[in-house]
Short mmCIF file of C-alpha atoms in Angstrom, two decimals:
data_model
loop_
_atom_site.label_atom_id
_atom_site.label_comp_id
_atom_site.label_asym_id
_atom_site.label_seq_id
_atom_site.Cartn_x
_atom_site.Cartn_y
_atom_site.Cartn_z
CA UNK A 1 -1.04 -13.11 -13.40
CA UNK A 2 -2.48 -9.73 -11.62
CA UNK A 3 -5.47 -7.69 -13.52
CA UNK A 4 -6.45 -4.80 -11.73
CA UNK A 5 -3.70 -2.70 -10.03
CA UNK A 6 -5.60 -0.72 -6.66
CA UNK A 7 -3.74 2.25 -5.06
CA UNK A 8 -4.71 2.93 -1.50
CA UNK A 9 -3.50 6.20 -0.42
CA UNK A 10 -2.07 7.81 2.93
CA UNK A 11 -4.78 9.85 4.97
CA UNK A 12 -5.77 13.37 4.09
CA UNK A 13 -5.23 12.37 0.82
CA UNK A 14 -9.12 13.61 -0.47
CA UNK A 15 -7.99 14.59 -3.48
CA UNK A 16 -6.44 11.73 -4.59
CA UNK A 17 -6.09 13.08 -8.42
CA UNK A 18 -3.69 16.27 -6.98
CA UNK A 19 -1.97 14.07 -4.25
CA UNK A 20 1.65 12.43 -4.66
CA UNK A 21 2.28 10.03 -7.00
CA UNK A 22 -0.87 8.82 -7.44
CA UNK A 23 -2.72 9.89 -10.63
CA UNK A 24 0.48 10.03 -11.93
CA UNK A 25 1.37 6.00 -11.26
CA UNK A 26 -2.43 4.84 -12.16
CA UNK A 27 -2.23 6.84 -16.00
CA UNK A 28 1.59 5.27 -17.02
CA UNK A 29 0.39 1.62 -15.29
CA UNK A 30 -2.87 2.29 -17.92
CA UNK A 31 -0.08 3.08 -20.23
CA UNK A 32 2.05 0.47 -20.35
CA UNK A 33 0.81 -2.51 -19.32
CA UNK A 34 -1.71 -3.69 -21.40
CA UNK A 35 -4.65 -6.18 -19.95
CA UNK A 36 -4.35 -4.83 -16.18
CA UNK A 37 -6.58 -2.08 -15.40
CA UNK A 38 -4.72 0.47 -12.10
CA UNK A 39 -7.47 1.30 -9.86
CA UNK A 40 -7.84 5.11 -8.17
CA UNK A 41 -10.38 6.17 -6.19
CA UNK A 42 -10.87 8.45 -3.36
CA UNK A 43 -11.40 6.95 -0.30
CA UNK A 44 -14.66 7.01 1.76
CA UNK A 45 -13.52 8.91 5.16
CA UNK A 46 -10.16 10.06 3.77
CA UNK A 47 -8.50 11.60 7.22
CA UNK A 48 -9.57 9.41 10.08
CA UNK A 49 -8.93 5.96 7.30
CA UNK A 50 -10.99 3.60 9.48
CA UNK A 51 -9.96 0.06 8.97
CA UNK A 52 -14.01 -0.32 9.73
CA UNK A 53 -14.77 1.39 6.25
CA UNK A 54 -11.61 0.82 4.81
CA UNK A 55 -11.38 -2.69 4.29
CA UNK A 56 -15.33 -3.18 3.31
CA UNK A 57 -14.44 -0.80 0.18
CA UNK A 58 -11.62 -2.55 -0.59
CA UNK A 59 -13.38 -5.56 -0.33
CA UNK A 60 -16.54 -4.31 -2.42
CA UNK A 61 -15.74 -1.46 -4.35
CA UNK A 62 -12.78 -2.07 -5.44
CA UNK A 63 -12.60 -6.17 -6.03
CA UNK A 64 -9.25 -6.02 -4.46
CA UNK A 65 -9.14 -10.08 -4.67
CA UNK A 66 -7.05 -13.23 -6.36
CA UNK A 67 -5.83 -11.05 -9.65
CA UNK A 68 -5.54 -7.63 -7.47
CA UNK A 69 -1.82 -5.97 -7.48
CA UNK A 70 -2.41 -3.38 -4.07
CA UNK A 71 -0.16 -0.66 -4.32
CA UNK A 72 -0.37 0.98 -0.64
CA UNK A 73 1.13 3.97 0.36
CA UNK A 74 1.30 5.24 4.68
CA UNK A 75 -2.07 4.39 6.14
CA UNK A 76 -2.94 3.01 2.78
CA UNK A 77 0.32 0.74 3.26
CA UNK A 78 -1.41 -0.46 7.14
CA UNK A 79 -5.44 -1.52 5.74
CA UNK A 80 -3.55 -2.44 2.83
CA UNK A 81 -2.02 -5.05 5.29
CA UNK A 82 -4.68 -5.36 7.09
CA UNK A 83 -6.36 -6.41 4.23
CA UNK A 84 -4.26 -9.56 3.79
CA UNK A 85 -4.44 -11.29 7.15
CA UNK A 86 -8.47 -12.03 6.10
CA UNK A 87 -8.29 -11.85 1.87
CA UNK A 88 -6.19 -13.38 -1.33
CA UNK A 89 -4.96 -11.26 -3.43
CA UNK A 90 -2.28 -11.31 -6.54
CA UNK A 91 0.65 -9.17 -4.16
CA UNK A 92 0.82 -6.07 -2.66
CA UNK A 93 3.73 -2.74 -2.80
CA UNK A 94 3.79 -0.73 1.21
CA UNK A 95 5.21 2.33 0.20
CA UNK A 96 6.44 3.34 3.86
CA UNK A 97 4.77 1.75 5.88
CA UNK A 98 4.32 1.52 9.85
CA UNK A 99 3.27 -0.89 12.88
CA UNK A 100 2.39 1.61 15.46
CA UNK A 101 -0.33 4.54 15.93
CA UNK A 102 3.11 6.77 15.69
CA UNK A 103 1.19 8.62 18.76
CA UNK A 104 -0.65 10.16 16.59
CA UNK A 105 -4.09 10.22 17.69
CA UNK A 106 -5.75 9.85 14.22
CA UNK A 107 -3.32 7.21 13.26
CA UNK A 108 -4.42 5.64 16.76
CA UNK A 109 -8.75 6.22 16.15
CA UNK A 110 -8.26 4.62 12.60
CA UNK A 111 -8.46 0.43 14.32
CA UNK A 112 -4.88 -0.51 11.66
CA UNK A 113 -2.55 -0.62 15.71
CA UNK A 114 -4.99 -1.83 18.50
CA UNK A 115 -4.12 -5.90 17.28
CA UNK A 116 -1.42 -8.54 16.66
CA UNK A 117 0.02 -7.87 12.21
CA UNK A 118 -0.98 -11.41 11.67
CA UNK A 119 2.76 -11.73 9.57
CA UNK A 120 1.99 -15.55 8.57
CA UNK A 121 -1.28 -14.53 6.74
CA UNK A 122 -0.39 -11.42 5.56
CA UNK A 123 2.22 -13.58 3.68
CA UNK A 124 -0.24 -16.72 2.58
CA UNK A 125 -2.22 -14.50 1.18
CA UNK A 126 -0.23 -12.74 -1.97
CA UNK A 127 2.53 -13.62 -4.44
CA UNK A 128 4.76 -11.57 -3.39
CA UNK A 129 5.81 -8.52 -1.19
CA UNK A 130 7.24 -5.64 -1.78
CA UNK A 131 8.45 -2.81 0.57
CA UNK A 132 9.61 0.46 -0.77
CA UNK A 133 11.11 3.10 2.50
CA UNK A 134 13.42 6.37 3.29
CA UNK A 135 15.42 6.31 6.09
CA UNK A 136 15.28 9.96 6.09
CA UNK A 137 11.35 9.62 6.36
CA UNK A 138 10.07 12.71 8.33
CA UNK A 139 6.74 10.77 9.85
CA UNK A 140 7.46 7.42 10.37
CA UNK A 141 11.24 5.92 11.29
CA UNK A 142 13.32 3.12 10.19
CA UNK A 143 12.87 1.28 13.00
CA UNK A 144 8.85 0.50 11.69
CA UNK A 145 9.35 -0.26 8.60
CA UNK A 146 11.89 -2.59 9.41
CA UNK A 147 9.26 -4.03 11.23
CA UNK A 148 7.49 -4.89 8.05
CA UNK A 149 10.23 -5.83 6.77
CA UNK A 150 11.77 -8.59 9.64
CA UNK A 151 8.22 -9.92 9.35
CA UNK A 152 7.37 -9.85 5.72
CA UNK A 153 10.94 -10.74 3.54
CA UNK A 154 9.50 -8.25 1.05
CA UNK A 155 11.33 -7.21 -2.04
CA UNK A 156 13.24 -4.17 -0.69
CA UNK A 157 13.72 -0.88 -2.24
CA UNK A 158 15.15 1.00 0.06
CA UNK A 159 16.42 5.01 0.44
CA UNK A 160 17.86 7.27 1.92
CA UNK A 161 16.77 10.38 0.17
CA UNK A 162 12.95 9.83 -0.67
CA UNK A 163 11.15 11.40 2.48
CA UNK A 164 7.95 9.91 2.72
CA UNK A 165 7.66 9.64 -0.99
CA UNK A 166 5.93 12.48 -1.37
CA UNK A 167 6.83 13.23 -5.22
CA UNK A 168 4.55 13.96 -8.16
CA UNK A 169 5.92 11.22 -10.17
CA UNK A 170 7.53 7.94 -9.03
CA UNK A 171 9.13 5.92 -12.18
CA UNK A 172 11.18 3.31 -9.54
CA UNK A 173 7.04 2.41 -8.55
CA UNK A 174 6.49 1.62 -12.03
CA UNK A 175 9.55 -1.19 -12.91
CA UNK A 176 8.10 -2.75 -10.45
CA UNK A 177 4.27 -2.84 -10.64
CA UNK A 178 5.59 -4.57 -15.06
CA UNK A 179 7.29 -7.66 -12.63
CA UNK A 180 4.65 -8.42 -9.90
CA UNK A 181 1.41 -7.79 -12.53
CA UNK A 182 3.02 -10.61 -15.23
CA UNK A 183 4.04 -12.52 -12.34
CA UNK A 184 2.11 -16.03 -12.40
#
């Protein structure tokens, strides 16, 4: 059973309380699931989202461990995937994940994309994996998400009308979190 949920935002979200669905999801999770604490904190280096800074922060400051469900959004998904290559967690939920720097210099400098993804390690270091993605995402082509899906065999929530999930609420996320946190 997970006792902690950590939301790892996408890059560019320095003000996490006002960005997308993050604060709404934190509040819903904290309200609905007794004994589970959902954490949302500003990430260091929010614009570059460098792996060399985010992974230690996730480990040391957010205390991601075997009782933690990590929800990663966009760049937060890539940070989450790299994190579980090295560390065990309870489960992960990836929102709009990708596998390349998308031709963006800022993404390239983050450090997530300069080596092969270690899919087997990711699968062995977590009890369950869920992916939320939308075929009409304006930033990440479906083929990027499909590669994650093909290699991680997650529970998939595929949409055709959600774009990049840049919304104030994300109601489909909450029951998925509930199933995951109660999973032994």
